[in-house]
mmCIF file with all atom_site columns, C-alpha atoms in Angstrom:
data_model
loop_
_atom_site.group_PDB
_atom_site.id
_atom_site.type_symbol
_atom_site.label_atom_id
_atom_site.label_alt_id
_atom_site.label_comp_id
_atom_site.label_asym_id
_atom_site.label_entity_id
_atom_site.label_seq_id
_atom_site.pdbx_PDB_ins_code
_atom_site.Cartn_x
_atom_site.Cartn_y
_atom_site.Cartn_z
_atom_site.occupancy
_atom_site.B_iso_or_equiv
_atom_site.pdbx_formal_charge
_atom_site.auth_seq_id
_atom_site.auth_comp_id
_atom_site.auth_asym_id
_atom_site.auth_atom_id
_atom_site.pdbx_PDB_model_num
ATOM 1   C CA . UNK A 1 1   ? 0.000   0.000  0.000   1.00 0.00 ? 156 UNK A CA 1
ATOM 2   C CA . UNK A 1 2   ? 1.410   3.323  -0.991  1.00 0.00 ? 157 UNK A CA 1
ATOM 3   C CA . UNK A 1 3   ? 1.333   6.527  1.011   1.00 0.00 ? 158 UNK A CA 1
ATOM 4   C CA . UNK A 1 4   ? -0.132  9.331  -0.659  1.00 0.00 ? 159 UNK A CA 1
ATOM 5   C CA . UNK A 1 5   ? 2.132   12.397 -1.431  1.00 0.00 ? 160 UNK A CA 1
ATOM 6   C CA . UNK A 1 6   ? 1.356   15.528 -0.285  1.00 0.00 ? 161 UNK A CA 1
ATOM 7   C CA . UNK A 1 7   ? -0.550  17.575 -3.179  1.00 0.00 ? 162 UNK A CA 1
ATOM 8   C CA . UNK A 1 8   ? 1.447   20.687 -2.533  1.00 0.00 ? 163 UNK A CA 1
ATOM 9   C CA . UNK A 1 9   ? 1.549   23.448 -5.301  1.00 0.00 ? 164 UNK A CA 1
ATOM 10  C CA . UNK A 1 10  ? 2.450   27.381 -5.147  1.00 0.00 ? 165 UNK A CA 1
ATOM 11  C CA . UNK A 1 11  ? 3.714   27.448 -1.436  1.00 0.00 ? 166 UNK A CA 1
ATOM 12  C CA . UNK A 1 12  ? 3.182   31.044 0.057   1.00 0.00 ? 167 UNK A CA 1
ATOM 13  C CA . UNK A 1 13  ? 6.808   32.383 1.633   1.00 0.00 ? 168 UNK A CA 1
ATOM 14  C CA . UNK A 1 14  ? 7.291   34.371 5.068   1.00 0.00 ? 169 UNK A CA 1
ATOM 15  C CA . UNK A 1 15  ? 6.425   38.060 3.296   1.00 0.00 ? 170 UNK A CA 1
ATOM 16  C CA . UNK A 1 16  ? 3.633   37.470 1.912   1.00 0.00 ? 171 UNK A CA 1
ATOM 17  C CA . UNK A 1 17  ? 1.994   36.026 5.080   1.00 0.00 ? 172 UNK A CA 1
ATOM 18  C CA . UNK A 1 18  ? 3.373   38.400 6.737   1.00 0.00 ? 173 UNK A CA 1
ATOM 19  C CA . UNK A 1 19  ? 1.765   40.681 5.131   1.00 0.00 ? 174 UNK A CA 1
ATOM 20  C CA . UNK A 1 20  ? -1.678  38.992 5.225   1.00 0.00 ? 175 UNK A CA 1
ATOM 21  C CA . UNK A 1 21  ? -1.401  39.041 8.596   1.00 0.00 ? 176 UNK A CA 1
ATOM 22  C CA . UNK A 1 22  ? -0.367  42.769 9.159   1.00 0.00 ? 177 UNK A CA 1
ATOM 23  C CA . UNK A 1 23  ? -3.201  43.582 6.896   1.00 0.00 ? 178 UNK A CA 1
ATOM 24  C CA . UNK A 1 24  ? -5.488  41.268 9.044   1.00 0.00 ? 179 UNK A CA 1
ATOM 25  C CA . UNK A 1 25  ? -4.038  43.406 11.996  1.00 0.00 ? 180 UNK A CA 1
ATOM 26  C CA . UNK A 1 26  ? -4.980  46.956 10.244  1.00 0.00 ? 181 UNK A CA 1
ATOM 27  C CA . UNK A 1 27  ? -8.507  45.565 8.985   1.00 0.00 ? 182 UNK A CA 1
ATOM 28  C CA . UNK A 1 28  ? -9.823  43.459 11.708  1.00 0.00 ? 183 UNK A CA 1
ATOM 29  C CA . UNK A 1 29  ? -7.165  44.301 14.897  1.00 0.00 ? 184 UNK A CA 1
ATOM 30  C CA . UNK A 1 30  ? -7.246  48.127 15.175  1.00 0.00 ? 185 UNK A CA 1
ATOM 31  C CA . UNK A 1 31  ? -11.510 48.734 14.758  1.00 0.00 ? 186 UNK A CA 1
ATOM 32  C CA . UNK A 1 32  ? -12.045 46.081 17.326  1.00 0.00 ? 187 UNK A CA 1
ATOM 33  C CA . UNK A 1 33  ? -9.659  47.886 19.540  1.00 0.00 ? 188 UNK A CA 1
ATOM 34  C CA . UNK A 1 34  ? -11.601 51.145 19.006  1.00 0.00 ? 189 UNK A CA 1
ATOM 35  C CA . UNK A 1 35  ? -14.165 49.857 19.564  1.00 0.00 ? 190 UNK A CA 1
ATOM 36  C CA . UNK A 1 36  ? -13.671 47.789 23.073  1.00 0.00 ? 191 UNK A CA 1
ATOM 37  C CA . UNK A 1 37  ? -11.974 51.083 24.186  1.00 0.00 ? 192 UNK A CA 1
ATOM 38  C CA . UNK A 1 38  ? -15.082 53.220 23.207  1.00 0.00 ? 193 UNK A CA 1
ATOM 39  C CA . UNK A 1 39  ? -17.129 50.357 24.985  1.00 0.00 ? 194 UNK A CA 1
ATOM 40  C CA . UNK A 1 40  ? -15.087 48.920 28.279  1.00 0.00 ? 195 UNK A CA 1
ATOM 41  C CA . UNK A 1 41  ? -12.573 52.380 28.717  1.00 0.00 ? 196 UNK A CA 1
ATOM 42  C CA . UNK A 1 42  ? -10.003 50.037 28.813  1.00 0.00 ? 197 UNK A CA 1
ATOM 43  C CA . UNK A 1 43  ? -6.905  50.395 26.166  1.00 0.00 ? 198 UNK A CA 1
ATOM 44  C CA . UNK A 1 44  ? -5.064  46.584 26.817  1.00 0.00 ? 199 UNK A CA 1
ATOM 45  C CA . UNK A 1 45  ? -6.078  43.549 25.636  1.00 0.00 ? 200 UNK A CA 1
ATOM 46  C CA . UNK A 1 46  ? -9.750  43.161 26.371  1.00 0.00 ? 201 UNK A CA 1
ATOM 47  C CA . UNK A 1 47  ? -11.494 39.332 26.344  1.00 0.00 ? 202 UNK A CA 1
ATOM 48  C CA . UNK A 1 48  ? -14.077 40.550 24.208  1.00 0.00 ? 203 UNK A CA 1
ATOM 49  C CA . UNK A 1 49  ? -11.577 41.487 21.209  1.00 0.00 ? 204 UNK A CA 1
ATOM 50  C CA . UNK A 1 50  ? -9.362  38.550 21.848  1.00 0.00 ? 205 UNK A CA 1
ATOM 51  C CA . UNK A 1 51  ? -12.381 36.507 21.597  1.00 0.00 ? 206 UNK A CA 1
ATOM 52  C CA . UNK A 1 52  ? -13.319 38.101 17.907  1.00 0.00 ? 207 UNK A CA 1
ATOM 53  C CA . UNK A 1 53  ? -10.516 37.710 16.940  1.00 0.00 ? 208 UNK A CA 1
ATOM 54  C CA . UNK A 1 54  ? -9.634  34.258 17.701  1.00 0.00 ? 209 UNK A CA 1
ATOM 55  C CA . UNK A 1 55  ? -12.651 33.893 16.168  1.00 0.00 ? 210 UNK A CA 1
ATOM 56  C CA . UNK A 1 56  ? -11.720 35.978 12.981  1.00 0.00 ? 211 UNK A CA 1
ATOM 57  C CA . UNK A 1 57  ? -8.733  33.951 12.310  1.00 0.00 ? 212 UNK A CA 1
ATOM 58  C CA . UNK A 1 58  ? -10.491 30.348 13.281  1.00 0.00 ? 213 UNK A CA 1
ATOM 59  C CA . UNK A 1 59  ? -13.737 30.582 11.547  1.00 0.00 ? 214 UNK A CA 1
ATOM 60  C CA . UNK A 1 60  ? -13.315 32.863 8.199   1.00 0.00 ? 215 UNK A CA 1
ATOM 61  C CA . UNK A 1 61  ? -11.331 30.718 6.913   1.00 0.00 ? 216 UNK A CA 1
ATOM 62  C CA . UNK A 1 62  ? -14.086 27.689 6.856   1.00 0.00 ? 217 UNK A CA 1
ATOM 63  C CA . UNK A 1 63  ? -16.209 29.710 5.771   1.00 0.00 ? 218 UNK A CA 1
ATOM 64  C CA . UNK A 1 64  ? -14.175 31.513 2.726   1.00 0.00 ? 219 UNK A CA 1
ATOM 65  C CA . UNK A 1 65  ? -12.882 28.851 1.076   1.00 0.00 ? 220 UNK A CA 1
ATOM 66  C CA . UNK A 1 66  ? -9.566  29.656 3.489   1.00 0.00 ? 221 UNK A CA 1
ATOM 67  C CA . UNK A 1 67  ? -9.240  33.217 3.115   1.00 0.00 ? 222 UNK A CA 1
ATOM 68  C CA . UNK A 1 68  ? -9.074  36.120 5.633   1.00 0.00 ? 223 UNK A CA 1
ATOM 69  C CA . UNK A 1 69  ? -9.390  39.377 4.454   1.00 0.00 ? 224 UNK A CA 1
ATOM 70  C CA . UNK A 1 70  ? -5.605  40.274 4.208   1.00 0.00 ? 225 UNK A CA 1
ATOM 71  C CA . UNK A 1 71  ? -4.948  37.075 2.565   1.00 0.00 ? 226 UNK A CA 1
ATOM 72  C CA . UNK A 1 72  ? -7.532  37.742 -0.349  1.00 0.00 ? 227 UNK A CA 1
ATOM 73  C CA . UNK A 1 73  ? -6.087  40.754 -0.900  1.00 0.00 ? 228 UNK A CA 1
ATOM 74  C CA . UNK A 1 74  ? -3.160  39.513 -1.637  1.00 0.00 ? 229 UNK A CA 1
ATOM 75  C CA . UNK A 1 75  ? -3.880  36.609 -3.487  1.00 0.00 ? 230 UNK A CA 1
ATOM 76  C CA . UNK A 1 76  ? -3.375  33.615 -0.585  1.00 0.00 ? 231 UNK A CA 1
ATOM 77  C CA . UNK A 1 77  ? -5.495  31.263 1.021   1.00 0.00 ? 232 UNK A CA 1
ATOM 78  C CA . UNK A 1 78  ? -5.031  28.060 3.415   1.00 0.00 ? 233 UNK A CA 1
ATOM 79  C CA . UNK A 1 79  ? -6.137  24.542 2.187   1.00 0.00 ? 234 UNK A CA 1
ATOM 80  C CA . UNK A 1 80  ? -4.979  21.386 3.846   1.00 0.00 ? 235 UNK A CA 1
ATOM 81  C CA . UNK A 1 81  ? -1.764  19.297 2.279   1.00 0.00 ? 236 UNK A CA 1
ATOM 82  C CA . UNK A 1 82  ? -4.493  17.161 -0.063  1.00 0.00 ? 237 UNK A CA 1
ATOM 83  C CA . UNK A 1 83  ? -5.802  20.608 -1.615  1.00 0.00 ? 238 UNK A CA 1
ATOM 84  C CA . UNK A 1 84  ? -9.073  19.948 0.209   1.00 0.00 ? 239 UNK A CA 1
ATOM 85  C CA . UNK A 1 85  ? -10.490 23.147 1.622   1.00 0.00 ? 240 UNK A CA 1
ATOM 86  C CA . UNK A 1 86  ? -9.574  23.722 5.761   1.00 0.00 ? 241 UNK A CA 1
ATOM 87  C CA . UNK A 1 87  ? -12.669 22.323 8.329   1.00 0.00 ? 242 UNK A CA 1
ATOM 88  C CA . UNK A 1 88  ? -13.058 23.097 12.020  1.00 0.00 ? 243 UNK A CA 1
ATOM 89  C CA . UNK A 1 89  ? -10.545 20.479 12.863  1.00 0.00 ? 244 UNK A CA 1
ATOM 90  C CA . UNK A 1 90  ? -7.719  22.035 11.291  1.00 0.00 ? 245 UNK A CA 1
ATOM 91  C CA . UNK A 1 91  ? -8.169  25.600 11.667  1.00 0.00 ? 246 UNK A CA 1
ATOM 92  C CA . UNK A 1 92  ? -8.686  24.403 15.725  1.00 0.00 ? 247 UNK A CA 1
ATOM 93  C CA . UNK A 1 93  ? -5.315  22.419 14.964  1.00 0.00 ? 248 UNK A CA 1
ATOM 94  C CA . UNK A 1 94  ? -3.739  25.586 13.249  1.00 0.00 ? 249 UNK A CA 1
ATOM 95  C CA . UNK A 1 95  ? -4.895  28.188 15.715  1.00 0.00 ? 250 UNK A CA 1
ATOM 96  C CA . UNK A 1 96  ? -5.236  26.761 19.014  1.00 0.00 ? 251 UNK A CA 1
ATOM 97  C CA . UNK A 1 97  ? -2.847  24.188 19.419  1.00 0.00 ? 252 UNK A CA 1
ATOM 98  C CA . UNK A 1 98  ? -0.553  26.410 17.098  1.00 0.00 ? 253 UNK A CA 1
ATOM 99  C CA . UNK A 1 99  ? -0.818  29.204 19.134  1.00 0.00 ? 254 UNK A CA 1
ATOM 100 C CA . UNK A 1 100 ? -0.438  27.072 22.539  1.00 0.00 ? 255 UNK A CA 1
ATOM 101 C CA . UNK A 1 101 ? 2.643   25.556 21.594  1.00 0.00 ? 256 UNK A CA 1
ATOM 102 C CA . UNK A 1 102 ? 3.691   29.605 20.181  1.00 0.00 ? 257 UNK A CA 1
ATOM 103 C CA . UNK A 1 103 ? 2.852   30.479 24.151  1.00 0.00 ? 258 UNK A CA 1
ATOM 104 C CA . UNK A 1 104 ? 4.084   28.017 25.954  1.00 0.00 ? 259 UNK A CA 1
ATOM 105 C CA . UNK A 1 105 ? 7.828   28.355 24.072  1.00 0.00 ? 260 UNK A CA 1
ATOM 106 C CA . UNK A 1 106 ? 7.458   32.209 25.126  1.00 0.00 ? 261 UNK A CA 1
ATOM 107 C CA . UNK A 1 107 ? 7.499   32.930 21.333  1.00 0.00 ? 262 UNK A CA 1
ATOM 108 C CA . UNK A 1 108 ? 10.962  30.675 20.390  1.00 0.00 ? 263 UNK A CA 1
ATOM 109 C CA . UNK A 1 109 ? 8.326   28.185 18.018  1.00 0.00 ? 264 UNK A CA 1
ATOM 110 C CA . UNK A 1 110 ? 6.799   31.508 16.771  1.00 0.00 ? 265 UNK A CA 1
ATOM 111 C CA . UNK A 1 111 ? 10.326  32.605 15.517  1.00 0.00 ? 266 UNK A CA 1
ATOM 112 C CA . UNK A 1 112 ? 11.209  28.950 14.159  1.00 0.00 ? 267 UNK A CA 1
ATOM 113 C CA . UNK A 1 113 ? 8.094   28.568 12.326  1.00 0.00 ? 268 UNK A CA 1
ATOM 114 C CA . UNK A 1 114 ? 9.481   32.054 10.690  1.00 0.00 ? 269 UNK A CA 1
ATOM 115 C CA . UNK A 1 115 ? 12.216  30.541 9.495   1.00 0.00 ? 270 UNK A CA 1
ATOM 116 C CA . UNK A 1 116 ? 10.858  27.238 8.572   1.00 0.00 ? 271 UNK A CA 1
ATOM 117 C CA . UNK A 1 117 ? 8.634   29.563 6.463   1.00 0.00 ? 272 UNK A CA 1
ATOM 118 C CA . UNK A 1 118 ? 11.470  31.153 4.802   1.00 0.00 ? 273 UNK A CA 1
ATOM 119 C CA . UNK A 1 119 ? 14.191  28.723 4.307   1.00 0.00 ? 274 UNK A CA 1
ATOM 120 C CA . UNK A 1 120 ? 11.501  25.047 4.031   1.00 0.00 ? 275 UNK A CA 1
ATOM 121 C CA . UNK A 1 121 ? 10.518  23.941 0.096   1.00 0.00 ? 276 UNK A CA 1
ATOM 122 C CA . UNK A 1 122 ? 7.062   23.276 1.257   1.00 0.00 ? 277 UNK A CA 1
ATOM 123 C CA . UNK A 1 123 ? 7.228   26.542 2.976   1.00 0.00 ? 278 UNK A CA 1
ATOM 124 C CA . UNK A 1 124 ? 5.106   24.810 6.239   1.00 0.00 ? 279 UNK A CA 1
ATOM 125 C CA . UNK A 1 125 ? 5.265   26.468 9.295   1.00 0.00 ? 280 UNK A CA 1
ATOM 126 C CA . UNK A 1 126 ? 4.689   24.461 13.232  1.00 0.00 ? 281 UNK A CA 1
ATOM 127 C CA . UNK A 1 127 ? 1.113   25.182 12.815  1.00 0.00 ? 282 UNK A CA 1
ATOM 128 C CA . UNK A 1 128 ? 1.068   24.162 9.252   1.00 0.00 ? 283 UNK A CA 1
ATOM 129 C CA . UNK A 1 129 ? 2.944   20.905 10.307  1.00 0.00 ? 284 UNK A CA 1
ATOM 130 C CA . UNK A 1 130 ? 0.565   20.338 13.186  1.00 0.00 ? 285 UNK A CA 1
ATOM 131 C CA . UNK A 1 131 ? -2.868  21.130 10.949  1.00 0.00 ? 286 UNK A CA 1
ATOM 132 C CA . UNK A 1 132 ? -2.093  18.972 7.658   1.00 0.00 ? 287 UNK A CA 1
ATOM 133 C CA . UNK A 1 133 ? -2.323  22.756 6.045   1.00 0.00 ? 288 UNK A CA 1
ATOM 134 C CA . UNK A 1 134 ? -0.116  25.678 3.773   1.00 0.00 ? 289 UNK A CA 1
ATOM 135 C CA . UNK A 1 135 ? -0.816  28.654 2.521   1.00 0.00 ? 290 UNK A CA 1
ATOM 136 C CA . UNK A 1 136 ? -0.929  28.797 -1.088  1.00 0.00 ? 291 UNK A CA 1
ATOM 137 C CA . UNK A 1 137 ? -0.711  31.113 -3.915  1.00 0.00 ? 292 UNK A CA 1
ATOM 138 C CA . UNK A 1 138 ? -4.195  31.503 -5.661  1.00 0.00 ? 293 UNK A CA 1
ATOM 139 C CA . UNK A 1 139 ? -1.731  32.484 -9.171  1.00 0.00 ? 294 UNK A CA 1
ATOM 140 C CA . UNK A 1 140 ? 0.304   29.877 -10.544 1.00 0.00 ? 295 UNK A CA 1
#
């Protein structure tokens, strides 16, 4: 019985989802900030934001055919190593247990998955790795 090969094509490198991301941040980070300011007075982190936007990154995805907002607009989206779209059990994989293992190494995984992104063929970061998932390009 043979093991299926990963389906990767047009692997996504560190700027561009770094970018993504910093345009998630602009989009989606800084009105919800406003906003819980305008509403709780308080300018730190505030549940209520950190909730939406867990949320943000978790669900849109599912929903839009694994796009956020600042990955459409530049042309990326995440889909699982088989090129099937991203369900609830790997965006959960990819966020939470991602972002766990990002916490718990007080960043150091967050820095290696950087590089893994940059210097990797696949271009797969931790989360990627732990989520069966990559960010692709949508242009050839």
């Amino acid at each position: 019985m043979e093991v299926a090969k990963p389906l990767i094509s047009n692997p996504v490198g560190f700027w561009r989802r770094f970018g993504a991301a910093v345009l998630d941040g602009l989009i989606i980070g800084i009105p919800l900030s406003i906003l819980a300011y305008l509403i709780t007075g308080e300018n730190q982190g505030h549940w209520s934001t950190n909730t939406i936007s867990t949320l943000y990154t978790l669900l849109l995805p599912i929903f839009w055919y694994g796009y956020t907002i600042g990955k459409k607009i530049l042309g990326v989206r995440i889909v699982k190593v088989d090129g099937e779209p991203v369900g609830i059990g790997a965006m959960l994989l990819r966020v939470l247990v991602g972002g766990l293992i990002y916490a718990i190494t007080f960043g150091l995984a967050a820095i290696a998955s950087a590089i893994m992104v940059g210097v990797r063929q696949d271009k797969r970061a931790i989360h990627d790795l732990i989520a069966g998932t990559y960010v692709t390009s949508d242009q050839p």
